[in-house]
mmCIF file of C-alpha atoms and ligand atoms in Angstrom:
data_model
loop_
_atom_site.group_PDB
_atom_site.id
_atom_site.type_symbol
_atom_site.label_atom_id
_atom_site.label_comp_id
_atom_site.label_asym_id
_atom_site.label_seq_id
_atom_site.Cartn_x
_atom_site.Cartn_y
_atom_site.Cartn_z
ATOM 1 C CA MET A 1 -13.356 -9.542 11.270
ATOM 2 C CA ALA A 2 -9.829 -8.697 10.148
ATOM 3 C CA ARG A 3 -7.318 -6.723 12.212
ATOM 4 C CA LEU A 4 -5.497 -4.138 10.108
ATOM 5 C CA LEU A 5 -2.567 -1.906 10.912
ATOM 6 C CA HIS A 6 -2.736 1.565 9.371
ATOM 7 C CA ILE A 7 0.873 2.667 8.920
ATOM 8 C CA ASP A 8 0.698 6.433 8.491
ATOM 9 C CA ALA A 9 3.855 7.862 6.917
ATOM 10 C CA SER A 10 2.673 11.469 6.574
ATOM 11 C CA PRO A 11 3.524 13.907 9.377
ATOM 12 C CA ARG A 12 0.806 16.345 8.224
ATOM 13 C CA GLY A 13 -2.013 15.168 10.496
ATOM 14 C CA ILE A 14 -5.426 16.368 9.383
ATOM 15 C CA ARG A 15 -3.850 18.299 6.466
ATOM 16 C CA SER A 16 -2.527 15.072 4.966
ATOM 17 C CA ARG A 17 -4.113 14.361 1.581
ATOM 18 C CA SER A 18 -3.289 10.662 1.707
ATOM 19 C CA ASN A 19 -4.917 10.404 5.132
ATOM 20 C CA MET A 20 -8.067 12.189 3.968
ATOM 21 C CA VAL A 21 -8.444 9.415 1.408
ATOM 22 C CA ALA A 22 -7.442 6.669 3.878
ATOM 23 C CA ASP A 23 -10.099 7.982 6.297
ATOM 24 C CA ARG A 24 -12.734 7.337 3.632
ATOM 25 C CA LEU A 25 -11.367 3.808 3.143
ATOM 26 C CA ILE A 26 -11.282 3.062 6.868
ATOM 27 C CA ALA A 27 -14.805 4.471 7.371
ATOM 28 C CA GLY A 28 -16.005 1.956 4.767
ATOM 29 C CA LEU A 29 -14.362 -1.037 6.430
ATOM 30 C CA ASP A 30 -17.375 -2.004 8.497
ATOM 31 C CA GLY A 31 -16.681 -4.692 11.030
ATOM 32 C CA HIS A 32 -12.897 -4.638 10.651
ATOM 33 C CA GLU A 33 -10.577 -3.379 13.372
ATOM 34 C CA VAL A 34 -7.968 -0.779 12.386
ATOM 35 C CA GLU A 35 -5.066 0.282 14.609
ATOM 36 C CA ARG A 36 -3.006 3.326 13.645
ATOM 37 C CA LEU A 37 0.771 3.646 13.744
ATOM 38 C CA GLU A 38 2.124 7.135 13.016
ATOM 39 C CA VAL A 39 5.727 6.544 12.055
ATOM 40 C CA PHE A 40 6.707 10.183 12.654
ATOM 41 C CA ASP A 41 5.574 9.886 16.305
ATOM 42 C CA ALA A 42 6.666 6.296 16.908
ATOM 43 C CA ASP A 43 9.630 5.453 19.090
ATOM 44 C CA LEU A 44 11.994 3.995 16.478
ATOM 45 C CA PRO A 45 15.298 2.852 17.984
ATOM 46 C CA ALA A 46 18.478 3.690 16.084
ATOM 47 C CA PHE A 47 19.487 0.895 13.752
ATOM 48 C CA ASP A 48 23.206 1.349 13.452
ATOM 49 C CA GLY A 49 26.555 0.157 14.754
ATOM 50 C CA ALA A 50 26.240 -2.665 17.253
ATOM 51 C CA ALA A 51 22.487 -3.152 16.734
ATOM 52 C CA LEU A 52 23.154 -3.698 13.040
ATOM 53 C CA GLU A 53 25.655 -6.444 13.860
ATOM 54 C CA GLY A 54 22.713 -8.382 15.332
ATOM 55 C CA ARG A 55 21.277 -8.662 11.832
ATOM 56 C CA TYR A 56 24.497 -10.167 10.493
ATOM 57 C CA ALA A 57 24.571 -12.570 13.443
ATOM 58 C CA LEU A 58 21.036 -13.728 12.601
ATOM 59 C CA ILE A 59 21.948 -14.153 8.923
ATOM 60 C CA ALA A 60 24.918 -16.295 9.977
ATOM 61 C CA GLY A 61 22.668 -18.325 12.283
ATOM 62 C CA ASP A 62 24.474 -17.033 15.380
ATOM 63 C CA PRO A 63 22.917 -15.612 18.554
ATOM 64 C CA VAL A 64 22.679 -11.841 18.839
ATOM 65 C CA ASP A 65 25.502 -10.405 20.958
ATOM 66 C CA GLU A 66 24.709 -9.910 24.659
ATOM 67 C CA ALA A 67 25.441 -6.169 24.417
ATOM 68 C CA VAL A 68 22.572 -5.554 21.979
ATOM 69 C CA ARG A 69 20.025 -8.026 23.353
ATOM 70 C CA THR A 70 17.847 -5.183 24.702
ATOM 71 C CA ASP A 71 17.787 -3.451 21.300
ATOM 72 C CA TRP A 72 16.929 -6.716 19.621
ATOM 73 C CA ALA A 73 14.166 -7.460 22.107
ATOM 74 C CA ALA A 74 12.630 -4.083 21.141
ATOM 75 C CA ILE A 75 13.026 -4.894 17.423
ATOM 76 C CA GLY A 76 11.446 -8.306 18.054
ATOM 77 C CA ARG A 77 8.440 -6.653 19.711
ATOM 78 C CA MET A 78 8.041 -4.292 16.720
ATOM 79 C CA VAL A 79 8.144 -7.238 14.319
ATOM 80 C CA ASP A 80 5.653 -9.218 16.440
ATOM 81 C CA HIS A 81 3.345 -6.210 16.409
ATOM 82 C CA PHE A 82 3.622 -5.835 12.604
ATOM 83 C CA MET A 83 3.180 -9.555 11.979
ATOM 84 C CA SER A 84 0.164 -9.834 14.304
ATOM 85 C CA PHE A 85 -2.108 -8.123 11.749
ATOM 86 C CA ASP A 86 -4.167 -9.673 8.972
ATOM 87 C CA GLY A 87 -3.264 -6.845 6.621
ATOM 88 C CA TRP A 88 -1.903 -3.330 6.330
ATOM 89 C CA ILE A 89 -3.122 0.041 5.107
ATOM 90 C CA MET A 90 -0.240 2.385 4.341
ATOM 91 C CA THR A 91 -0.572 6.113 3.688
ATOM 92 C CA VAL A 92 2.604 7.179 1.947
ATOM 93 C CA PRO A 93 3.433 10.557 0.391
ATOM 94 C CA MET A 94 6.174 10.675 -2.238
ATOM 95 C CA TRP A 95 9.210 12.454 -0.839
ATOM 96 C CA ASN A 96 12.023 13.173 -3.288
ATOM 97 C CA PHE A 97 10.748 10.400 -5.553
ATOM 98 C CA GLY A 98 10.823 7.829 -2.751
ATOM 99 C CA ILE A 99 9.223 7.357 0.647
ATOM 100 C CA PRO A 100 9.524 9.507 3.819
ATOM 101 C CA TYR A 101 12.644 8.617 5.805
ATOM 102 C CA ARG A 102 10.734 7.637 8.941
ATOM 103 C CA LEU A 103 8.872 4.933 7.018
ATOM 104 C CA LYS A 104 12.187 3.668 5.641
ATOM 105 C CA HIS A 105 13.526 3.566 9.214
ATOM 106 C CA TYR A 106 10.491 1.531 10.321
ATOM 107 C CA ILE A 107 10.917 -0.842 7.370
ATOM 108 C CA ASP A 108 14.640 -1.252 8.135
ATOM 109 C CA LEU A 109 13.784 -2.158 11.730
ATOM 110 C CA ILE A 110 11.150 -4.776 10.962
ATOM 111 C CA THR A 111 12.712 -6.445 7.905
ATOM 112 C CA GLN A 112 14.830 -9.039 9.664
ATOM 113 C CA PRO A 113 16.010 -12.567 8.810
ATOM 114 C CA GLY A 114 13.965 -15.225 10.542
ATOM 115 C CA LEU A 115 11.375 -12.666 11.597
ATOM 116 C CA THR A 116 9.787 -11.214 8.441
ATOM 117 C CA PHE A 117 11.701 -13.264 5.847
ATOM 118 C CA ARG A 118 13.965 -16.269 5.700
ATOM 119 C CA VAL A 119 16.323 -17.758 3.166
ATOM 120 C CA VAL A 120 15.625 -21.316 2.049
ATOM 121 C CA ASP A 121 18.054 -22.960 -0.416
ATOM 122 C CA GLY A 122 19.405 -19.531 -1.325
ATOM 123 C CA GLN A 123 15.936 -18.158 -2.034
ATOM 124 C CA GLY A 124 14.212 -15.470 0.007
ATOM 125 C CA GLU A 125 10.834 -16.412 1.461
ATOM 126 C CA GLY A 126 8.547 -13.749 2.927
ATOM 127 C CA LEU A 127 6.912 -14.694 6.203
ATOM 128 C CA ALA A 128 3.950 -12.319 5.805
ATOM 129 C CA ALA A 129 2.571 -14.274 2.820
ATOM 130 C CA GLY A 130 -1.154 -14.595 2.282
ATOM 131 C CA ARG A 131 -2.099 -11.183 3.613
ATOM 132 C CA ARG A 132 -3.206 -7.968 1.935
ATOM 133 C CA ALA A 133 -1.792 -4.447 1.770
ATOM 134 C CA ILE A 134 -3.682 -1.367 0.645
ATOM 135 C CA LEU A 135 -1.410 1.501 -0.336
ATOM 136 C CA VAL A 136 -2.752 5.047 -0.386
ATOM 137 C CA THR A 137 0.038 6.925 -2.138
ATOM 138 C CA SER A 138 0.166 10.662 -2.746
ATOM 139 C CA GLY A 139 2.372 13.038 -4.672
ATOM 140 C CA ALA A 140 2.447 16.634 -5.820
ATOM 141 C CA LEU A 141 3.192 15.446 -9.356
ATOM 142 C CA ASP A 142 1.329 12.746 -11.234
ATOM 143 C CA ILE A 143 4.177 10.241 -11.040
ATOM 144 C CA ARG A 144 2.632 6.795 -11.376
ATOM 145 C CA PRO A 145 3.966 3.509 -12.767
ATOM 146 C CA ASP A 146 1.894 3.563 -15.942
ATOM 147 C CA GLY A 147 2.287 7.275 -16.658
ATOM 148 C CA PRO A 148 4.802 9.373 -18.617
ATOM 149 C CA MET A 149 6.854 10.140 -15.461
ATOM 150 C CA ALA A 150 7.101 6.497 -14.363
ATOM 151 C CA ALA A 151 10.914 6.641 -14.415
ATOM 152 C CA TYR A 152 10.761 8.894 -11.329
ATOM 153 C CA ASP A 153 8.738 6.430 -9.232
ATOM 154 C CA PHE A 154 10.807 5.056 -6.357
ATOM 155 C CA GLN A 155 7.811 5.266 -4.021
ATOM 156 C CA LEU A 156 5.271 2.714 -5.229
ATOM 157 C CA ALA A 157 7.889 0.570 -6.969
ATOM 158 C CA TYR A 158 9.859 0.399 -3.711
ATOM 159 C CA LEU A 159 6.798 -0.350 -1.564
ATOM 160 C CA LYS A 160 5.725 -3.168 -3.891
ATOM 161 C CA ALA A 161 9.246 -4.611 -3.967
ATOM 162 C CA TRP A 162 9.535 -4.532 -0.168
ATOM 163 C CA LEU A 163 6.071 -5.981 0.401
ATOM 164 C CA GLY A 164 6.857 -8.742 -2.094
ATOM 165 C CA PHE A 165 10.094 -9.472 -0.236
ATOM 166 C CA VAL A 166 8.188 -10.065 3.011
ATOM 167 C CA GLY A 167 5.643 -12.160 1.099
ATOM 168 C CA VAL A 168 2.781 -9.742 0.486
ATOM 169 C CA THR A 169 1.596 -9.927 -3.112
ATOM 170 C CA ASP A 170 -2.097 -8.985 -2.736
ATOM 171 C CA ILE A 171 -1.659 -5.233 -3.042
ATOM 172 C CA ASP A 172 -4.275 -2.593 -3.843
ATOM 173 C CA VAL A 173 -3.179 0.916 -4.731
ATOM 174 C CA ILE A 174 -5.061 4.188 -4.430
ATOM 175 C CA HIS A 175 -3.389 7.180 -6.138
ATOM 176 C CA VAL A 176 -3.806 10.634 -4.594
ATOM 177 C CA ARG A 177 -2.035 12.755 -7.204
ATOM 178 C CA PRO A 178 -1.344 15.373 -8.390
ATOM 179 C CA THR A 179 -1.841 17.284 -5.127
ATOM 180 C CA TYR A 180 -0.082 20.411 -6.457
ATOM 181 C CA GLY A 181 -1.624 22.770 -8.976
ATOM 182 C CA ASP A 182 -4.664 24.944 -9.313
ATOM 183 C CA GLU A 183 -7.557 24.341 -6.961
ATOM 184 C CA ALA A 184 -9.704 22.618 -9.580
ATOM 185 C CA SER A 185 -7.067 20.059 -10.584
ATOM 186 C CA VAL A 186 -6.256 19.204 -6.946
ATOM 187 C CA ALA A 187 -9.979 18.852 -6.212
ATOM 188 C CA ALA A 188 -10.301 16.586 -9.259
ATOM 189 C CA ALA A 189 -7.373 14.456 -8.037
ATOM 190 C CA MET A 190 -9.050 14.071 -4.647
ATOM 191 C CA GLU A 191 -12.351 13.094 -6.287
ATOM 192 C CA ARG A 192 -10.535 10.478 -8.421
ATOM 193 C CA ALA A 193 -8.904 9.053 -5.297
ATOM 194 C CA TYR A 194 -12.197 8.910 -3.383
ATOM 195 C CA ALA A 195 -13.769 7.189 -6.405
ATOM 196 C CA GLU A 196 -10.930 4.614 -6.386
ATOM 197 C CA VAL A 197 -11.705 3.919 -2.721
ATOM 198 C CA ASP A 198 -15.425 3.572 -3.427
ATOM 199 C CA ALA A 199 -14.686 1.135 -6.277
ATOM 200 C CA LEU A 200 -12.327 -0.911 -4.127
ATOM 201 C CA LEU A 201 -14.462 -1.277 -0.992
ATOM 202 C CA PRO A 202 -17.161 -3.610 -2.411
ATOM 203 C CA ILE A 203 -14.579 -6.016 -3.872
ATOM 204 C CA LEU A 204 -12.084 -5.959 -1.010
ATOM 205 C CA SER A 205 -11.439 -9.351 0.489
ATOM 206 C CA LEU A 206 -10.031 -9.136 4.017
ATOM 207 C CA PRO A 207 -10.140 -12.546 5.622
ATOM 208 C CA ALA A 208 -8.947 -12.817 9.204
ATOM 209 C CA ARG A 209 -6.216 -15.408 9.669
ATOM 210 C CA VAL A 210 -7.220 -18.455 11.665
HETATM 211 C C1 FMN B 1 10.167 16.653 1.676
HETATM 212 C C2 FMN B 1 9.161 16.528 0.574
HETATM 213 C C3 FMN B 1 9.540 16.004 -0.653
HETATM 214 C C4 FMN B 1 8.610 15.833 -1.666
HETATM 215 N N1 FMN B 1 8.992 15.246 -2.847
HETATM 216 C C5 FMN B 1 8.060 15.001 -3.810
HETATM 217 C C6 FMN B 1 8.404 14.298 -5.004
HETATM 218 O O1 FMN B 1 9.534 13.876 -5.209
HETATM 219 N N2 FMN B 1 7.437 14.072 -5.932
HETATM 220 C C7 FMN B 1 6.156 14.507 -5.745
HETATM 221 O O2 FMN B 1 5.305 14.250 -6.601
HETATM 222 N N3 FMN B 1 5.790 15.163 -4.616
HETATM 223 C C8 FMN B 1 6.711 15.413 -3.638
HETATM 224 N N4 FMN B 1 6.355 16.046 -2.490
HETATM 225 C C9 FMN B 1 4.959 16.486 -2.320
HETATM 226 C C10 FMN B 1 4.100 15.499 -1.532
HETATM 227 O O3 FMN B 1 4.227 14.188 -2.012
HETATM 228 C C11 FMN B 1 2.652 15.924 -1.641
HETATM 229 O O4 FMN B 1 2.491 17.203 -1.055
HETATM 230 C C12 FMN B 1 1.700 14.935 -1.022
HETATM 231 O O5 FMN B 1 0.389 15.310 -1.337
HETATM 232 C C13 FMN B 1 1.851 14.872 0.480
HETATM 233 O O6 FMN B 1 0.950 13.908 0.982
HETATM 234 P P1 FMN B 1 0.282 14.121 2.401
HETATM 235 O O7 FMN B 1 -0.560 15.372 2.273
HETATM 236 O O8 FMN B 1 -0.529 12.898 2.655
HETATM 237 O O9 FMN B 1 1.396 14.291 3.385
HETATM 238 C C14 FMN B 1 7.262 16.242 -1.452
HETATM 239 C C15 FMN B 1 6.897 16.795 -0.219
HETATM 240 C C16 FMN B 1 7.819 16.929 0.783
HETATM 241 C C17 FMN B 1 7.388 17.498 2.119
#
């Protein structure tokens, strides 16, 4: 049994198209445990000013300043929580060609030197290597990496780049798009997304880490 974290980056609750599709995926993950993190409801501490200096201290190999130890303890707990899972499901709508700001905030908090990546001989090394991410990405327009509007994709391209940076290279993608248009074309997009889920489930390998 694998433990998965479902990082939900849509604030739309039951109206969320990406979550409708993720629900189908999660329902098919018999025997695996899925915990949900709604980034729009999560308590995400500010990552600015003094707290940010802690990151530069870590990069320099120095201890984090006493004044921001409490903030950094909270960041450490968030990273421990993220890193405790065998894999991640992410539901991510495209917002202004990229990702919703609350997901970016979460990513900025957990992407820390020595915690989710480290630098060895000048090279970055992701510490979440060997695990899987399943991305359920939505968008009003059919912007996808292999399509005619690929130049506008800073959503999936960004997510793949960030996951790669923290070491995650086994990435499955479900497209829920276009979600804007006449009823028939939106319904067809949903059916295509559900079909992608149904095709993925039988071949999905989700080993638990030992
Ligand atoms: C603030 C905001 C910005 C958006 N920007 C884009 C965009 O750049 N490209 C796009 O295709 N859709 C964009 N959309 C539409 C959403 O991606 C689309 O409605 C998607 O289906 C939402 O997914 P959800 O229902 O899971 O929240 C935007 C929506 C919002 C609320």
